[in-house]
């Protein structure tokens, strides 16, 4: 939808009409109290502050500010230590370049929520928009961005997507279902899953897809075959090592991401277990390097570059004053079969 559409114009008019006095009236407080919240000042009770912040977001209130935004899109990551992040950045950059914008990166050093002063810093930088990747912003941070008129899009939200904030994700449930169904079709029944932390919505969805496939096949899920670990190689290795030491070990492992799957490879090598002859492995993401692993990894392709591009397009739509057609976009996943999966080994 273009910024010149009647609906976009109506949206801008309603935002201009929403004043500090009107917010104060709706919240049952004074205008100076609302101003304190808008400007991030202390001296407002927690419940009152939350009520005002919710109204600010609900009605799309923005402060009058004639300063044009900087020519950047800011992307906020928990960490920049994975090829996963690079794929997302590539997609954002493709769209930003087409709008003559640069891409700025912020790392939260592994935390889900940016630091306390982050939203103030963003308001001073005035980017054209913010893409928060797997982040949980506080009410105060959300209100700060909203009042400053800085568009926000959440990519791969860690929790349930909030209706007011546009978000982009992948069909993780279907990916988990497809990966597990592939292993079931090969004849596996002792299928383990090493999943990422359950605080992430994507990981919960992948586990639910795994459970759905097992249930549809009439195969009970053995709790001993379910492990949770951070989404890194060494953690996948340690979880797989414990699984392979079970009296009745799995014949196949589905992991929460490709890095964990490479960790499973390492554990299998240490235990002198062959992939895929003795153990089948399926990852998730389809990072570029896994096609060169030994053996090449069967995995679920998550369209990370497209997800980054879609989030950037949403930011551009919001920055133009238009409303996106959908507040939640999920892109499809697909199974990529390579050489890390085969039928289960024959029992002697």
CSV table of C-alpha atoms in Angstrom, one decimal:
chain,number,residue,atom,x,y,z
A,1,UNK,CA,0.0,0.0,0.0
A,2,UNK,CA,1.5,3.4,-1.0
A,3,UNK,CA,1.8,6.2,1.5
A,4,UNK,CA,-0.6,8.3,-0.6
A,5,UNK,CA,-3.5,5.8,-0.1
A,6,UNK,CA,-6.7,7.0,1.8
A,7,UNK,CA,-6.1,4.4,4.5
A,8,UNK,CA,-2.5,5.6,5.1
A,9,UNK,CA,-3.7,9.2,5.2
A,10,UNK,CA,-6.4,8.3,7.7
A,11,UNK,CA,-3.8,6.6,9.9
A,12,UNK,CA,-1.6,9.7,9.9
A,13,UNK,CA,-4.6,12.0,10.7
A,14,UNK,CA,-5.5,9.8,13.7
A,15,UNK,CA,-2.0,10.0,15.0
A,16,UNK,CA,-1.9,13.8,14.8
A,17,UNK,CA,-5.2,14.0,16.6
A,18,UNK,CA,-4.0,11.9,19.5
A,19,UNK,CA,-2.5,14.5,21.9
A,20,UNK,CA,-0.8,14.4,25.3
A,21,UNK,CA,-4.0,15.8,26.8
A,22,UNK,CA,-6.1,13.0,25.2
A,23,UNK,CA,-3.7,10.3,26.5
A,24,UNK,CA,-3.9,11.9,29.9
A,25,UNK,CA,-7.7,11.9,29.8
A,26,UNK,CA,-7.8,8.3,28.8
A,27,UNK,CA,-5.4,7.3,31.5
A,28,UNK,CA,-7.0,9.4,34.2
A,29,UNK,CA,-3.8,11.3,35.0
A,30,UNK,CA,-2.5,14.8,34.4
A,31,UNK,CA,-0.7,15.9,31.1
A,32,UNK,CA,2.6,16.4,33.0
A,33,UNK,CA,2.5,12.8,34.1
A,34,UNK,CA,2.1,11.7,30.5
A,35,UNK,CA,5.0,13.9,29.5
A,36,UNK,CA,7.2,12.3,32.1
A,37,UNK,CA,6.5,8.9,30.6
A,38,UNK,CA,7.0,10.1,27.1
A,39,UNK,CA,10.4,11.6,28.0
A,40,UNK,CA,11.5,8.7,30.1
A,41,UNK,CA,11.6,10.7,33.4
A,42,UNK,CA,11.1,9.1,36.8
A,43,UNK,CA,8.4,10.0,39.3
A,44,UNK,CA,5.6,7.9,37.9
A,45,UNK,CA,4.1,4.8,39.6
A,46,UNK,CA,4.8,1.5,37.8
A,47,UNK,CA,1.1,0.7,37.2
A,48,UNK,CA,0.4,4.2,36.0
A,49,UNK,CA,3.5,4.2,33.7
A,50,UNK,CA,2.4,0.9,32.2
A,51,UNK,CA,-1.2,2.2,31.6
A,52,UNK,CA,0.1,5.2,29.8
A,53,UNK,CA,2.6,3.2,27.7
A,54,UNK,CA,-0.1,0.8,26.6
A,55,UNK,CA,-2.3,3.8,25.5
A,56,UNK,CA,0.6,5.4,23.7
A,57,UNK,CA,1.1,2.2,21.7
A,58,UNK,CA,-2.6,1.4,21.2
A,59,UNK,CA,-3.3,4.8,19.7
A,60,UNK,CA,0.0,5.2,17.9
A,61,UNK,CA,0.8,8.5,19.6
A,62,UNK,CA,3.9,10.2,18.2
A,63,UNK,CA,5.6,13.4,19.4
A,64,UNK,CA,5.8,16.2,16.8
A,65,UNK,CA,9.3,16.2,15.5
A,66,UNK,CA,10.4,17.8,12.3
A,67,UNK,CA,13.9,16.2,12.4
A,68,UNK,CA,14.2,13.8,9.4
A,69,UNK,CA,15.3,10.3,10.2
A,70,UNK,CA,18.9,9.2,9.6
A,71,UNK,CA,19.6,7.2,6.5
A,72,UNK,CA,20.0,3.9,8.4
A,73,UNK,CA,18.0,0.8,9.4
A,74,UNK,CA,19.1,-0.5,12.8
A,75,UNK,CA,19.1,-4.3,13.4
A,76,UNK,CA,19.3,-5.6,16.9
A,77,UNK,CA,20.8,-9.1,17.6
A,78,UNK,CA,21.3,-11.1,20.7
A,79,UNK,CA,24.7,-12.1,19.3
A,80,UNK,CA,26.7,-11.8,16.1
A,81,UNK,CA,28.6,-15.1,16.5
A,82,UNK,CA,26.7,-17.3,14.0
A,83,UNK,CA,26.3,-17.5,10.2
A,84,UNK,CA,22.6,-17.4,10.9
A,85,UNK,CA,22.9,-13.7,11.7
A,86,UNK,CA,24.9,-13.0,8.5
A,87,UNK,CA,22.1,-14.5,6.3
A,88,UNK,CA,19.5,-12.1,7.9
A,89,UNK,CA,21.8,-9.1,7.6
A,90,UNK,CA,22.2,-9.9,3.9
A,91,UNK,CA,18.5,-9.8,3.3
A,92,UNK,CA,18.1,-6.5,5.3
A,93,UNK,CA,20.9,-5.0,3.3
A,94,UNK,CA,19.4,-5.9,0.0
A,95,UNK,CA,16.3,-3.9,0.7
A,96,UNK,CA,18.1,-1.0,2.5
A,97,UNK,CA,20.4,-0.6,-0.5
A,98,UNK,CA,17.4,-0.1,-2.7
A,99,UNK,CA,16.2,2.7,-0.5
A,100,UNK,CA,19.7,4.4,-0.2
A,101,UNK,CA,19.9,3.4,3.4
A,102,UNK,CA,22.8,1.9,5.4
A,103,UNK,CA,22.5,-1.0,7.9
A,104,UNK,CA,23.6,-0.4,11.5
A,105,UNK,CA,24.0,-3.4,13.9
A,106,UNK,CA,23.5,-3.6,17.7
A,107,UNK,CA,24.5,-6.7,19.7
A,108,UNK,CA,22.9,-7.4,23.0
A,109,UNK,CA,25.8,-9.7,24.1
A,110,UNK,CA,23.5,-12.8,24.4
A,111,UNK,CA,20.7,-11.0,26.3
A,112,UNK,CA,17.0,-11.1,25.2
A,113,UNK,CA,16.4,-7.5,26.1
A,114,UNK,CA,18.6,-4.5,25.1
A,115,UNK,CA,20.2,-2.5,27.9
A,116,UNK,CA,18.3,0.1,29.9
A,117,UNK,CA,19.6,3.1,27.9
A,118,UNK,CA,19.2,1.5,24.5
A,119,UNK,CA,15.9,3.1,23.5
A,120,UNK,CA,17.2,6.6,24.4
A,121,UNK,CA,20.3,6.0,22.2
A,122,UNK,CA,18.1,4.8,19.3
A,123,UNK,CA,15.9,8.0,19.6
A,124,UNK,CA,19.1,10.1,19.5
A,125,UNK,CA,20.2,8.2,16.3
A,126,UNK,CA,16.8,8.5,14.8
A,127,UNK,CA,17.0,5.5,12.3
A,128,UNK,CA,14.5,5.0,9.6
A,129,UNK,CA,13.4,1.9,11.5
A,130,UNK,CA,14.5,-0.9,13.8
A,131,UNK,CA,14.4,-4.6,13.3
A,132,UNK,CA,14.7,-6.5,16.5
A,133,UNK,CA,15.8,-10.1,16.0
A,134,UNK,CA,14.7,-12.6,18.7
A,135,UNK,CA,14.5,-9.8,21.2
A,136,UNK,CA,12.1,-8.9,24.0
A,137,UNK,CA,11.7,-5.2,24.3
A,138,UNK,CA,10.4,-3.7,27.5
A,139,UNK,CA,7.2,-1.6,27.7
A,140,UNK,CA,9.3,1.5,28.2
A,141,UNK,CA,11.5,0.7,25.1
A,142,UNK,CA,8.4,0.0,23.0
A,143,UNK,CA,6.8,3.3,24.1
A,144,UNK,CA,10.0,5.2,23.5
A,145,UNK,CA,10.2,4.0,19.9
A,146,UNK,CA,6.5,4.6,19.3
A,147,UNK,CA,6.5,8.2,20.6
A,148,UNK,CA,9.6,9.0,18.6
A,149,UNK,CA,7.8,7.7,15.4
A,150,UNK,CA,10.5,5.0,14.8
A,151,UNK,CA,9.0,2.0,13.1
A,152,UNK,CA,9.7,-1.4,14.8
A,153,UNK,CA,9.5,-4.9,13.3
A,154,UNK,CA,10.4,-8.0,15.2
A,155,UNK,CA,12.1,-10.9,13.3
A,156,UNK,CA,11.8,-14.4,14.7
A,157,UNK,CA,10.2,-13.2,18.0
A,158,UNK,CA,11.3,-15.0,21.1
A,159,UNK,CA,7.8,-14.9,22.6
A,160,UNK,CA,4.3,-14.7,21.3
A,161,UNK,CA,4.1,-11.9,18.7
A,162,UNK,CA,2.3,-8.8,19.9
A,163,UNK,CA,-0.5,-7.8,17.6
A,164,UNK,CA,0.6,-4.1,17.6
A,165,UNK,CA,4.1,-4.9,16.5
A,166,UNK,CA,4.6,-6.4,13.0
A,167,UNK,CA,6.7,-9.5,13.0
A,168,UNK,CA,8.3,-11.9,10.6
A,169,UNK,CA,9.1,-15.6,11.2
A,170,UNK,CA,9.2,-19.0,9.5
A,171,UNK,CA,6.9,-22.0,9.5
A,172,UNK,CA,8.8,-23.7,12.3
A,173,UNK,CA,6.1,-26.1,13.3
A,174,UNK,CA,5.9,-27.4,9.7
A,175,UNK,CA,9.7,-27.7,9.6
A,176,UNK,CA,9.7,-29.8,12.7
A,177,UNK,CA,6.9,-32.0,11.3
A,178,UNK,CA,8.6,-32.5,8.0
A,179,UNK,CA,12.0,-33.3,9.4
A,180,UNK,CA,10.6,-35.9,11.8
A,181,UNK,CA,8.3,-37.4,9.2
A,182,UNK,CA,11.3,-37.9,6.9
A,183,UNK,CA,13.0,-39.9,9.6
A,184,UNK,CA,9.8,-41.9,10.3
A,185,UNK,CA,9.4,-42.7,6.6
A,186,UNK,CA,13.0,-44.1,6.6
A,187,UNK,CA,11.9,-46.5,9.3
A,188,UNK,CA,13.3,-44.8,12.4
A,189,UNK,CA,11.3,-45.1,15.7
A,190,UNK,CA,14.0,-44.1,18.2
A,191,UNK,CA,14.1,-40.5,17.1
A,192,UNK,CA,15.7,-38.0,19.5
A,193,UNK,CA,15.4,-34.3,19.4
A,194,UNK,CA,18.0,-31.9,20.7
A,195,UNK,CA,16.1,-28.6,20.8
A,196,UNK,CA,17.1,-25.0,21.6
A,197,UNK,CA,15.9,-23.2,24.8
A,198,UNK,CA,12.2,-23.2,25.2
A,199,UNK,CA,12.1,-19.5,25.8
A,200,UNK,CA,12.3,-19.1,22.0
A,201,UNK,CA,9.0,-19.4,20.2
A,202,UNK,CA,10.7,-21.0,17.1
A,203,UNK,CA,12.2,-23.8,19.3
A,204,UNK,CA,8.8,-24.5,20.9
A,205,UNK,CA,7.2,-24.7,17.5
A,206,UNK,CA,9.8,-27.1,16.1
A,207,UNK,CA,9.3,-29.4,19.1
A,208,UNK,CA,5.6,-29.3,18.7
A,209,UNK,CA,6.0,-30.3,15.0
A,210,UNK,CA,8.3,-33.2,16.1
A,211,UNK,CA,5.6,-34.3,18.6
A,212,UNK,CA,2.9,-34.0,16.0
A,213,UNK,CA,4.7,-36.2,13.5
A,214,UNK,CA,5.5,-38.9,16.2
A,215,UNK,CA,1.8,-38.8,17.3
A,216,UNK,CA,0.5,-39.1,13.8
A,217,UNK,CA,2.7,-42.2,13.2
A,218,UNK,CA,1.6,-43.8,16.5
A,219,UNK,CA,5.2,-43.7,17.9
A,220,UNK,CA,5.4,-42.8,21.6
A,221,UNK,CA,7.9,-40.0,22.4
A,222,UNK,CA,10.4,-41.3,24.9
A,223,UNK,CA,11.2,-38.4,27.3
A,224,UNK,CA,14.8,-39.8,27.6
A,225,UNK,CA,15.3,-38.8,23.9
A,226,UNK,CA,14.4,-35.2,24.4
A,227,UNK,CA,17.2,-32.8,25.3
A,228,UNK,CA,17.4,-29.0,25.5
A,229,UNK,CA,20.7,-27.1,24.9
A,230,UNK,CA,21.9,-23.7,23.6
A,231,UNK,CA,22.0,-23.5,19.8
A,232,UNK,CA,25.8,-24.0,19.4
A,233,UNK,CA,28.1,-26.8,18.3
A,234,UNK,CA,29.6,-27.7,21.6
A,235,UNK,CA,26.2,-27.9,23.3
A,236,UNK,CA,24.8,-30.1,20.5
A,237,UNK,CA,27.9,-32.3,21.0
A,238,UNK,CA,27.4,-32.7,24.7
A,239,UNK,CA,23.7,-33.4,24.4
A,240,UNK,CA,24.3,-36.0,21.7
A,241,UNK,CA,27.1,-37.7,23.7
A,242,UNK,CA,24.6,-38.2,26.6
A,243,UNK,CA,22.0,-39.6,24.2
A,244,UNK,CA,24.5,-42.1,22.6
A,245,UNK,CA,25.4,-43.4,26.1
A,246,UNK,CA,21.8,-44.5,26.8
A,247,UNK,CA,21.2,-48.2,27.1
A,248,UNK,CA,18.8,-47.9,24.1
A,249,UNK,CA,20.3,-45.0,22.1
A,250,UNK,CA,18.5,-43.2,19.3
A,251,UNK,CA,19.0,-44.3,15.7
A,252,UNK,CA,18.2,-40.7,14.5
A,253,UNK,CA,18.6,-37.2,15.9
A,254,UNK,CA,16.7,-34.1,14.9
A,255,UNK,CA,18.3,-30.8,16.1
A,256,UNK,CA,17.1,-27.3,16.7
A,257,UNK,CA,19.6,-25.9,14.3
A,258,UNK,CA,22.5,-26.8,12.0
A,259,UNK,CA,25.2,-25.9,14.6
A,260,UNK,CA,23.8,-28.4,17.0
A,261,UNK,CA,23.7,-31.0,14.2
A,262,UNK,CA,27.5,-30.5,13.6
A,263,UNK,CA,27.9,-31.1,17.3
A,264,UNK,CA,26.1,-34.4,16.9
A,265,UNK,CA,28.6,-35.3,14.2
A,266,UNK,CA,31.4,-34.6,16.6
A,267,UNK,CA,29.8,-36.8,19.3
A,268,UNK,CA,29.2,-39.6,16.8
A,269,UNK,CA,32.9,-39.5,15.7
A,270,UNK,CA,34.1,-39.6,19.3
A,271,UNK,CA,31.8,-42.7,19.9
A,272,UNK,CA,32.9,-44.3,16.7
A,273,UNK,CA,29.4,-44.2,15.4
A,274,UNK,CA,28.9,-43.6,11.6
A,275,UNK,CA,26.6,-41.1,10.1
A,276,UNK,CA,24.3,-42.1,8.5
A,277,UNK,CA,25.0,-45.9,8.6
A,278,UNK,CA,24.5,-46.0,12.5
A,279,UNK,CA,22.9,-42.7,13.2
A,280,UNK,CA,20.8,-40.3,11.0
A,281,UNK,CA,21.0,-36.6,11.6
A,282,UNK,CA,18.7,-33.7,10.5
A,283,UNK,CA,19.4,-30.1,11.2
A,284,UNK,CA,17.5,-26.8,10.9
A,285,UNK,CA,18.4,-23.6,8.9
A,286,UNK,CA,20.4,-24.9,5.9
A,287,UNK,CA,23.4,-22.6,6.5
A,288,UNK,CA,25.7,-22.5,3.5
A,289,UNK,CA,28.5,-24.5,5.0
A,290,UNK,CA,26.4,-27.7,5.8
A,291,UNK,CA,26.4,-28.8,2.2
A,292,UNK,CA,30.2,-29.3,2.6
A,293,UNK,CA,30.0,-31.1,6.0
A,294,UNK,CA,31.0,-34.8,6.1
A,295,UNK,CA,28.5,-36.1,5.2
A,296,UNK,CA,26.5,-33.3,3.7
A,297,UNK,CA,23.7,-32.5,6.1
A,298,UNK,CA,20.0,-33.2,5.6
A,299,UNK,CA,18.3,-30.1,7.1
A,300,UNK,CA,15.2,-27.9,7.1
A,301,UNK,CA,15.8,-24.8,5.0
A,302,UNK,CA,14.8,-21.6,6.8
A,303,UNK,CA,14.6,-18.7,4.4
A,304,UNK,CA,16.8,-16.4,6.5
A,305,UNK,CA,17.8,-14.0,3.8
A,306,UNK,CA,14.2,-13.6,2.7
A,307,UNK,CA,13.1,-13.1,6.3
A,308,UNK,CA,15.6,-10.3,6.7
A,309,UNK,CA,14.4,-8.7,3.4
A,310,UNK,CA,10.7,-9.1,4.4
A,311,UNK,CA,11.3,-7.4,7.8
A,312,UNK,CA,13.1,-4.6,6.0
A,313,UNK,CA,10.2,-4.2,3.6
A,314,UNK,CA,7.8,-3.9,6.5
A,315,UNK,CA,10.0,-1.2,8.0
A,316,UNK,CA,9.9,0.7,4.8
A,317,UNK,CA,6.1,0.4,4.6
A,318,UNK,CA,5.7,1.7,8.2
A,319,UNK,CA,8.3,4.5,7.5
A,320,UNK,CA,6.2,5.6,4.6
A,321,UNK,CA,3.2,6.1,6.9
A,322,UNK,CA,1.3,3.1,5.5
A,323,UNK,CA,-0.1,0.0,7.3
A,324,UNK,CA,1.2,-3.4,6.3
A,325,UNK,CA,-1.3,-5.8,4.9
A,326,UNK,CA,-0.5,-8.3,7.6
A,327,UNK,CA,1.0,-7.8,11.1
A,328,UNK,CA,2.4,-11.3,11.2
A,329,UNK,CA,4.2,-12.9,8.2
A,330,UNK,CA,5.5,-16.5,8.3
A,331,UNK,CA,7.7,-17.7,5.4
A,332,UNK,CA,7.7,-21.4,4.4
A,333,UNK,CA,10.4,-23.9,5.4
A,334,UNK,CA,11.4,-26.9,3.3
A,335,UNK,CA,13.3,-30.2,3.8
A,336,UNK,CA,16.7,-30.5,2.0
A,337,UNK,CA,17.7,-34.1,1.8
A,338,UNK,CA,21.4,-34.8,1.5
A,339,UNK,CA,23.5,-37.7,2.8
A,340,UNK,CA,23.2,-37.6,6.6
A,341,UNK,CA,20.0,-39.7,6.7
A,342,UNK,CA,19.4,-43.3,5.9
A,343,UNK,CA,17.3,-46.2,7.2
A,344,UNK,CA,18.0,-47.4,10.8
A,345,UNK,CA,20.8,-49.9,11.3
A,346,UNK,CA,19.8,-53.5,11.5
A,347,UNK,CA,19.7,-55.0,15.0
A,348,UNK,CA,21.7,-58.2,15.4
